PDB file of C-alpha atoms in Angstrom:
ATOM      1  CA  MET A   1       0.174   0.168   0.133  1.00  0.00           C
ATOM      2  CA  TYR A   2       1.061   3.459  -0.612  1.00  0.00           C
ATOM      3  CA  ASN A   3      -0.080   7.030   0.191  1.00  0.00           C
ATOM      4  CA  LYS A   4      -0.123   8.311  -3.078  1.00  0.00           C
ATOM      5  CA  ASN A   5      -2.062   6.698  -6.190  1.00  0.00           C
ATOM      6  CA  GLY A   6       0.248   7.152  -9.277  1.00  0.00           C
ATOM      7  CA  ALA A   7      -2.219   6.023 -11.531  1.00  0.00           C
ATOM      8  CA  LYS A   8      -4.722   8.849 -10.432  1.00  0.00           C
ATOM      9  CA  ALA A   9      -2.434  11.612 -10.248  1.00  0.00           C
ATOM     10  CA  ALA A  10      -3.080  14.959 -11.642  1.00  0.00           C
ATOM     11  CA  ASN A  11       0.607  15.331 -13.151  1.00  0.00           C
ATOM     12  CA  PRO A  12       0.906  12.553 -15.519  1.00  0.00           C
ATOM     13  CA  ASN A  13       5.045  12.203 -15.245  1.00  0.00           C
ATOM     14  CA  LEU A  14       5.880   9.621 -12.487  1.00  0.00           C
ATOM     15  CA  TYR A  15       8.605  11.604 -11.706  1.00  0.00           C
ATOM     16  CA  THR A  16      10.038  15.444 -12.342  1.00  0.00           C
ATOM     17  CA  VAL A  17      13.056  15.573 -14.222  1.00  0.00           C
ATOM     18  CA  ALA A  18      16.041  17.307 -12.753  1.00  0.00           C
ATOM     19  CA  GLN A  19      16.693  20.225 -14.408  1.00  0.00           C
ATOM     20  CA  ASN A  20      19.910  21.334 -12.072  1.00  0.00           C
ATOM     21  CA  GLY A  21      21.679  17.923 -12.523  1.00  0.00           C
ATOM     22  CA  PHE A  22      21.647  14.637 -10.261  1.00  0.00           C
ATOM     23  CA  CYS A  23      19.867  15.203  -7.161  1.00  0.00           C
ATOM     24  CA  GLY A  24      19.661  18.980  -7.735  1.00  0.00           C
ATOM     25  CA  GLY A  25      16.240  19.297  -5.933  1.00  0.00           C
ATOM     26  CA  CYS A  26      17.319  19.057  -2.508  1.00  0.00           C
ATOM     27  CA  LYS A  27      19.956  20.066  -0.212  1.00  0.00           C
ATOM     28  CA  ASP A  28      21.188  16.237   1.412  1.00  0.00           C
ATOM     29  CA  CYS A  29      21.364  13.609  -1.573  1.00  0.00           C
ATOM     30  CA  VAL A  30      21.443  10.512  -0.371  1.00  0.00           C
ATOM     31  CA  ASP A  31      22.155   7.383  -2.968  1.00  0.00           C
ATOM     32  CA  GLY A  32      20.278   9.281  -5.453  1.00  0.00           C
ATOM     33  CA  LEU A  33      17.198  10.249  -2.933  1.00  0.00           C
ATOM     34  CA  CYS A  34      15.758  13.208  -1.168  1.00  0.00           C
ATOM     35  CA  PRO A  35      15.575  12.029   2.552  1.00  0.00           C
ATOM     36  CA  LYS A  36      12.509  13.046   4.442  1.00  0.00           C
ATOM     37  CA  TYR A  37      14.197  13.903   8.336  1.00  0.00           C
ATOM     38  CA  PHE A  38      11.989  12.767  11.235  1.00  0.00           C
ATOM     39  CA  GLU A  39      11.321  15.397  13.229  1.00  0.00           C
ATOM     40  CA  PRO A  40       9.900  14.485  17.088  1.00  0.00           C
ATOM     41  CA  SER A  41       6.644  16.020  18.331  1.00  0.00           C
ATOM     42  CA  TYR A  42       6.975  18.379  21.220  1.00  0.00           C
ATOM     43  CA  LEU A  43       5.019  17.817  24.152  1.00  0.00           C
ATOM     44  CA  THR A  44       3.819  20.113  26.446  1.00  0.00           C
ATOM     45  CA  SER A  45       4.668  19.349  30.043  1.00  0.00           C
ATOM     46  CA  LYS A  46       2.070  17.772  32.420  1.00  0.00           C
ATOM     47  CA  VAL A  47       3.966  18.795  35.401  1.00  0.00           C
ATOM     48  CA  CYS A  48       5.694  22.396  34.251  1.00  0.00           C
ATOM     49  CA  SER A  49       2.662  24.628  32.868  1.00  0.00           C
ATOM     50  CA  ASN A  50       5.307  27.309  32.340  1.00  0.00           C
ATOM     51  CA  CYS A  51       8.403  25.232  30.924  1.00  0.00           C
ATOM     52  CA  GLY A  52       9.220  24.655  27.266  1.00  0.00           C
ATOM     53  CA  ALA A  53       7.722  21.739  25.113  1.00  0.00           C
ATOM     54  CA  THR A  54      10.394  18.680  24.895  1.00  0.00           C
ATOM     55  CA  PRO A  55      10.390  15.480  22.730  1.00  0.00           C
ATOM     56  CA  ASP A  56       9.675  13.639  25.677  1.00  0.00           C
ATOM     57  CA  TYR A  57       8.712  13.245  29.329  1.00  0.00           C
ATOM     58  CA  PHE A  58      11.719  13.551  31.128  1.00  0.00           C
ATOM     59  CA  ARG A  59      10.548  16.044  33.623  1.00  0.00           C
ATOM     60  CA  GLU A  60       7.582  13.850  34.092  1.00  0.00           C
ATOM     61  CA  SER A  61      10.132  10.752  34.499  1.00  0.00           C
ATOM     62  CA  ALA A  62      12.276  12.901  37.269  1.00  0.00           C
ATOM     63  CA  LEU A  63       9.636  14.154  39.143  1.00  0.00           C
ATOM     64  CA  TYR A  64       7.591  10.594  39.352  1.00  0.00           C
ATOM     65  CA  GLN A  65      10.511   8.877  40.559  1.00  0.00           C
ATOM     66  CA  HIS A  66      11.405  10.999  42.572  1.00  0.00           C
ATOM     67  CA  ASN A  67       8.098  11.107  44.462  1.00  0.00           C
ATOM     68  CA  TYR A  68       8.296   7.124  44.296  1.00  0.00           C
ATOM     69  CA  TYR A  69      11.132   6.515  46.046  1.00  0.00           C
ATOM     70  CA  ARG A  70      10.250   9.459  48.981  1.00  0.00           C
ATOM     71  CA  ARG A  71       6.908   7.292  49.371  1.00  0.00           C
ATOM     72  CA  LEU A  72       8.592   4.029  49.541  1.00  0.00           C
ATOM     73  CA  LEU A  73      10.721   5.350  52.988  1.00  0.00           C
ATOM     74  CA  ALA A  74       7.877   7.588  54.373  1.00  0.00           C
ATOM     75  CA  THR A  75       5.458   4.447  54.707  1.00  0.00           C
ATOM     76  CA  GLY A  76       8.327   2.639  56.230  1.00  0.00           C
ATOM     77  CA  TRP A  77       8.694  -0.037  53.066  1.00  0.00           C
ATOM     78  CA  ALA A  78      12.284   1.058  51.689  1.00  0.00           C
ATOM     79  CA  GLU A  79      15.073  -1.208  52.945  1.00  0.00           C
ATOM     80  CA  ASP A  80      17.942   0.219  54.878  1.00  0.00           C
ATOM     81  CA  LYS A  81      20.871  -2.200  55.419  1.00  0.00           C
ATOM     82  CA  LYS A  82      21.789  -0.793  59.181  1.00  0.00           C
ATOM     83  CA  ILE A  83      18.149  -1.450  60.471  1.00  0.00           C
ATOM     84  CA  MET A  84      16.459  -3.656  57.763  1.00  0.00           C
ATOM     85  CA  TYR A  85      13.744  -0.923  56.863  1.00  0.00           C
ATOM     86  CA  ALA A  86      13.992   2.722  57.225  1.00  0.00           C
ATOM     87  CA  LYS A  87      12.056   4.659  59.607  1.00  0.00           C
ATOM     88  CA  PRO A  88       8.721   5.867  58.473  1.00  0.00           C
ATOM     89  CA  ALA A  89       8.706   9.561  57.517  1.00  0.00           C
ATOM     90  CA  LYS A  90       6.065  11.421  59.821  1.00  0.00           C
ATOM     91  CA  ALA A  91       5.378  14.538  57.492  1.00  0.00           C
ATOM     92  CA  MET A  92       7.305  14.255  53.970  1.00  0.00           C
ATOM     93  CA  LEU A  93       6.287  16.715  51.033  1.00  0.00           C
ATOM     94  CA  GLU A  94       5.311  15.321  48.074  1.00  0.00           C
ATOM     95  CA  LEU A  95       7.285  17.436  45.445  1.00  0.00           C
ATOM     96  CA  GLU A  96       6.399  19.648  42.810  1.00  0.00           C
ATOM     97  CA  TYR A  97       8.344  20.694  39.660  1.00  0.00           C
ATOM     98  CA  GLY A  98      10.261  23.911  39.432  1.00  0.00           C
ATOM     99  CA  LYS A  99      11.175  25.661  35.918  1.00  0.00           C
ATOM    100  CA  GLY A 100      13.766  27.794  38.030  1.00  0.00           C
ATOM    101  CA  LEU A 101      15.340  24.661  39.114  1.00  0.00           C
ATOM    102  CA  GLU A 102      15.470  23.157  36.315  1.00  0.00           C
ATOM    103  CA  ASP A 103      16.779  26.485  34.473  1.00  0.00           C
ATOM    104  CA  ALA A 104      19.722  26.235  37.224  1.00  0.00           C
ATOM    105  CA  ALA A 105      20.451  22.663  36.051  1.00  0.00           C
ATOM    106  CA  LYS A 106      20.426  23.437  32.637  1.00  0.00           C
ATOM    107  CA  ALA A 107      22.775  26.563  32.938  1.00  0.00           C
ATOM    108  CA  TYR A 108      25.657  24.544  34.900  1.00  0.00           C
ATOM    109  CA  ILE A 109      25.670  21.993  32.220  1.00  0.00           C
ATOM    110  CA  THR A 110      25.488  23.621  29.428  1.00  0.00           C
ATOM    111  CA  ASN A 111      27.911  26.769  30.547  1.00  0.00           C
ATOM    112  CA  ASN A 112      31.075  24.578  30.574  1.00  0.00           C
ATOM    113  CA  ASN A 113      33.047  25.612  27.571  1.00  0.00           C
ATOM    114  CA  GLY A 114      31.104  23.536  25.657  1.00  0.00           C
ATOM    115  CA  LYS A 115      31.708  20.375  27.234  1.00  0.00           C
ATOM    116  CA  CYS A 116      29.843  18.454  29.965  1.00  0.00           C
ATOM    117  CA  PRO A 117      30.955  18.708  33.554  1.00  0.00           C
ATOM    118  CA  GLU A 118      31.934  15.779  34.623  1.00  0.00           C
ATOM    119  CA  LYS A 119      31.430  16.288  38.504  1.00  0.00           C
ATOM    120  CA  ALA A 120      28.358  18.419  40.701  1.00  0.00           C
ATOM    121  CA  GLU A 121      28.889  22.570  40.400  1.00  0.00           C
ATOM    122  CA  ASN A 122      28.582  22.448  44.775  1.00  0.00           C
ATOM    123  CA  PRO A 123      31.239  20.056  45.964  1.00  0.00           C
ATOM    124  CA  ASP A 124      29.030  19.076  48.910  1.00  0.00           C
ATOM    125  CA  LEU A 125      26.226  18.601  47.124  1.00  0.00           C
ATOM    126  CA  ALA A 126      23.970  21.353  48.647  1.00  0.00           C
ATOM    127  CA  GLY A 127      20.745  21.438  47.045  1.00  0.00           C
ATOM    128  CA  GLU A 128      22.174  19.393  44.012  1.00  0.00           C
ATOM    129  CA  ASN A 129      22.786  16.013  42.326  1.00  0.00           C
ATOM    130  CA  PHE A 130      24.582  14.991  39.597  1.00  0.00           C
ATOM    131  CA  TYR A 131      25.319  11.500  37.974  1.00  0.00           C
ATOM    132  CA  LEU A 132      27.256  10.705  34.946  1.00  0.00           C
ATOM    133  CA  ASP A 133      26.994   7.819  32.623  1.00  0.00           C
ATOM    134  CA  HIS A 134      29.454   6.332  29.926  1.00  0.00           C
ATOM    135  CA  ASN A 135      26.656   5.215  27.649  1.00  0.00           C
ATOM    136  CA  TYR A 136      25.988   8.392  26.326  1.00  0.00           C
ATOM    137  CA  GLU A 137      23.516   6.760  23.583  1.00  0.00           C
ATOM    138  CA  LEU A 138      21.120   6.298  26.885  1.00  0.00           C
ATOM    139  CA  THR A 139      17.661   8.572  26.428  1.00  0.00           C
ATOM    140  CA  ARG A 140      17.004  11.286  28.721  1.00  0.00           C
ATOM    141  CA  GLU A 141      14.200   9.335  30.357  1.00  0.00           C
ATOM    142  CA  GLU A 142      16.600   6.125  30.551  1.00  0.00           C
ATOM    143  CA  VAL A 143      19.432   8.102  32.168  1.00  0.00           C
ATOM    144  CA  ILE A 144      17.145   9.783  34.722  1.00  0.00           C
ATOM    145  CA  GLN A 145      16.204   6.351  35.645  1.00  0.00           C
ATOM    146  CA  LYS A 146      19.933   5.387  36.184  1.00  0.00           C
ATOM    147  CA  ALA A 147      20.418   8.538  38.302  1.00  0.00           C
ATOM    148  CA  MET A 148      17.562   8.108  40.582  1.00  0.00           C
ATOM    149  CA  GLU A 149      19.005   4.081  41.129  1.00  0.00           C
ATOM    150  CA  HIS A 150      22.597   5.198  41.883  1.00  0.00           C
ATOM    151  CA  TRP A 151      20.937   7.946  44.436  1.00  0.00           C
ATOM    152  CA  TRP A 152      18.549   5.777  45.769  1.00  0.00           C
ATOM    153  CA  SER A 153      21.045   2.477  46.331  1.00  0.00           C
ATOM    154  CA  PRO A 154      23.167   3.764  49.161  1.00  0.00           C
ATOM    155  CA  LEU A 155      20.102   3.059  51.388  1.00  0.00           C
ATOM    156  CA  LYS A 156      20.118  -0.546  50.690  1.00  0.00           C
ATOM    157  CA  GLU A 157      24.015  -0.727  50.671  1.00  0.00           C
ATOM    158  CA  LYS A 158      25.165   1.355  53.408  1.00  0.00           C
ATOM    159  CA  GLY A 159      21.996   3.049  55.167  1.00  0.00           C
ATOM    160  CA  PHE A 160      20.757   5.828  57.419  1.00  0.00           C
ATOM    161  CA  GLY A 161      20.058   3.566  60.329  1.00  0.00           C
ATOM    162  CA  ASN A 162      18.866   5.580  63.447  1.00  0.00           C
ATOM    163  CA  ASP A 163      20.899   8.044  63.037  1.00  0.00           C
ATOM    164  CA  LEU A 164      18.934  10.669  60.661  1.00  0.00           C
ATOM    165  CA  GLN A 165      21.343  14.011  61.462  1.00  0.00           C
ATOM    166  CA  TYR A 166      22.412  15.507  58.304  1.00  0.00           C
ATOM    167  CA  ASP A 167      26.120  16.506  59.866  1.00  0.00           C
ATOM    168  CA  ASN A 168      26.907  12.888  60.545  1.00  0.00           C
ATOM    169  CA  ILE A 169      26.701  12.191  56.997  1.00  0.00           C
ATOM    170  CA  LYS A 170      30.296  12.023  55.465  1.00  0.00           C
ATOM    171  CA  ASP A 171      29.418   9.777  52.669  1.00  0.00           C
ATOM    172  CA  ASN A 172      28.558  11.754  49.474  1.00  0.00           C
ATOM    173  CA  ASP A 173      26.687   8.769  48.342  1.00  0.00           C
ATOM    174  CA  VAL A 174      24.205   9.238  50.963  1.00  0.00           C
ATOM    175  CA  LYS A 175      24.342  12.836  50.862  1.00  0.00           C
ATOM    176  CA  ALA A 176      22.798  12.396  47.525  1.00  0.00           C
ATOM    177  CA  LEU A 177      20.207  10.133  48.960  1.00  0.00           C
ATOM    178  CA  ALA A 178      19.850  12.694  51.696  1.00  0.00           C
ATOM    179  CA  ASN A 179      18.635  15.634  48.703  1.00  0.00           C
ATOM    180  CA  VAL A 180      16.053  12.612  47.316  1.00  0.00           C
ATOM    181  CA  VAL A 181      14.523  12.334  50.636  1.00  0.00           C
ATOM    182  CA  TYR A 182      14.603  15.805  52.692  1.00  0.00           C
ATOM    183  CA  ASP A 183      11.035  16.222  54.105  1.00  0.00           C
ATOM    184  CA  LYS A 184      11.228  19.635  53.817  1.00  0.00           C
ATOM    185  CA  THR A 185      12.465  19.871  50.160  1.00  0.00           C
ATOM    186  CA  ALA A 186       9.325  20.905  48.247  1.00  0.00           C
ATOM    187  CA  LYS A 187       9.997  21.492  44.880  1.00  0.00           C
ATOM    188  CA  MET A 188      12.887  19.918  42.064  1.00  0.00           C
ATOM    189  CA  GLY A 189      14.031  20.561  38.653  1.00  0.00           C
ATOM    190  CA  CYS A 190      16.730  18.413  36.325  1.00  0.00           C
ATOM    191  CA  ALA A 191      18.495  18.803  33.160  1.00  0.00           C
ATOM    192  CA  ALA A 192      20.419  15.993  31.033  1.00  0.00           C
ATOM    193  CA  ARG A 193      22.806  16.384  28.553  1.00  0.00           C
ATOM    194  CA  THR A 194      24.707  14.308  25.837  1.00  0.00           C
ATOM    195  CA  CYS A 195      28.279  15.075  24.802  1.00  0.00           C
ATOM    196  CA  LYS A 196      29.373  12.458  22.119  1.00  0.00           C
ATOM    197  CA  PRO A 197      32.650  14.032  22.249  1.00  0.00           C
ATOM    198  CA  GLN A 198      33.025  13.108  25.502  1.00  0.00           C
ATOM    199  CA  GLY A 199      31.233   9.848  25.154  1.00  0.00           C
ATOM    200  CA  ILE A 200      29.198  10.830  28.104  1.00  0.00           C
ATOM    201  CA  ILE A 201      25.381  11.637  29.310  1.00  0.00           C
ATOM    202  CA  VAL A 202      25.085  13.741  32.532  1.00  0.00           C
ATOM    203  CA  VAL A 203      22.046  14.740  34.915  1.00  0.00           C
ATOM    204  CA  ASP A 204      22.108  17.609  37.134  1.00  0.00           C
ATOM    205  CA  CYS A 205      19.053  17.736  39.603  1.00  0.00           C
ATOM    206  CA  ARG A 206      18.332  20.740  42.034  1.00  0.00           C
ATOM    207  CA  TYR A 207      16.415  20.920  45.072  1.00  0.00           C
ATOM    208  CA  ASN A 208      14.755  24.148  46.749  1.00  0.00           C
ATOM    209  CA  GLU A 209      15.802  23.237  50.079  1.00  0.00           C
ATOM    210  CA  LYS A 210      19.439  22.772  50.715  1.00  0.00           C
ATOM    211  CA  ILE A 211      19.785  20.610  54.039  1.00  0.00           C
ATOM    212  CA  ALA A 212      21.114  23.104  57.073  1.00  0.00           C
ATOM    213  CA  ALA A 213      23.519  21.792  59.531  1.00  0.00           C
ATOM    214  CA  GLY A 214      22.327  20.356  62.851  1.00  0.00           C
ATOM    215  CA  VAL A 215      18.779  19.193  61.518  1.00  0.00           C
ATOM    216  CA  ASN A 216      17.751  15.709  60.656  1.00  0.00           C
ATOM    217  CA  VAL A 217      17.154  14.441  57.431  1.00  0.00           C
ATOM    218  CA  TYR A 218      13.676  13.584  58.115  1.00  0.00           C
ATOM    219  CA  GLU A 219      11.513  13.395  61.274  1.00  0.00           C
ATOM    220  CA  THR A 220      10.508   9.764  62.150  1.00  0.00           C
ATOM    221  CA  GLY A 221       6.814   9.138  63.197  1.00  0.00           C
ATOM    222  CA  LYS A 222       4.750   5.861  63.715  1.00  0.00           C
ATOM    223  CA  ARG A 223       3.203   6.377  60.338  1.00  0.00           C
ATOM    224  CA  SER A 224       3.358   8.838  57.461  1.00  0.00           C
ATOM    225  CA  CYS A 225       0.984  11.849  57.247  1.00  0.00           C
ATOM    226  CA  ASN A 226       0.776  11.975  61.290  1.00  0.00           C
ATOM    227  CA  PRO A 227       0.167  14.902  60.897  1.00  0.00           C
ATOM    228  CA  CYS A 228       0.709  16.504  57.546  1.00  0.00           C
ATOM    229  CA  PRO A 229       1.825  20.290  58.145  1.00  0.00           C
ATOM    230  CA  THR A 230      -1.049  23.069  58.178  1.00  0.00           C
ATOM    231  CA  GLY A 231      -3.035  23.419  54.705  1.00  0.00           C
ATOM    232  CA  LYS A 232      -1.655  20.141  53.775  1.00  0.00           C
ATOM    233  CA  THR A 233      -3.229  16.798  53.523  1.00  0.00           C
ATOM    234  CA  CYS A 234      -2.264  13.175  52.874  1.00  0.00           C
ATOM    235  CA  SER A 235      -1.872  12.306  49.271  1.00  0.00           C
ATOM    236  CA  LYS A 236      -4.138   9.769  47.699  1.00  0.00           C
ATOM    237  CA  LEU A 237      -1.550   7.458  47.052  1.00  0.00           C
ATOM    238  CA  GLY A 238      -0.522   7.607  50.642  1.00  0.00           C
ATOM    239  CA  GLY A 239       2.552   8.231  52.386  1.00  0.00           C
ATOM    240  CA  LEU A 240       3.401  12.017  51.477  1.00  0.00           C
ATOM    241  CA  CYS A 241       1.344  15.448  52.301  1.00  0.00           C
ATOM    242  CA  VAL A 242       0.204  17.635  49.405  1.00  0.00           C
TER     243      VAL A 242
END
């Protein structure tokens, strides 16, 4: 089947004879044919109304995965190496997506003399998580999934245990985990970039709250949403305050 019926065409000629030489009617001739390049549809963001359209659901994936892991911990079902299961969170917020945070992440990974950075902008990971993968052919949605798995894995491999005070966390892997689950964080935003000459793809995520000295990563409770802060209620999915 073909999308055009040559037998019924208004022009009786099967093709137009070239007037300017071989393949003279197109810019990029490939083996005697003029290619029609694929142009992806750009999608309006479902989680950021003032963000520009993109050809994928990178933002949605980043936000949903953050909230998935936060909910898992808040409800007491997250495995912790030190105490089997991490303690439930009393009032952990469900994250929203922030354009300004995405812009900050994007500015860092693009304003680097044409190259992708290979480490976080903030060495102590204050309000920032960074991930680098040497498989530059990953899509943005694939690499944010790998980044989230990487940032989450220290809970099962190392654990918070009973000590949730941020000052006592010396390992940057666990600091990245803390950024994901800090209960006072309300917004996040991420950006990704592929750099083929370096053979890498990077992800940078920013959070609206930097964990201050002397505070716990989250407040524990017998169960989640008990109670939520004033003006908020428990999510329909449970675990997080919205």
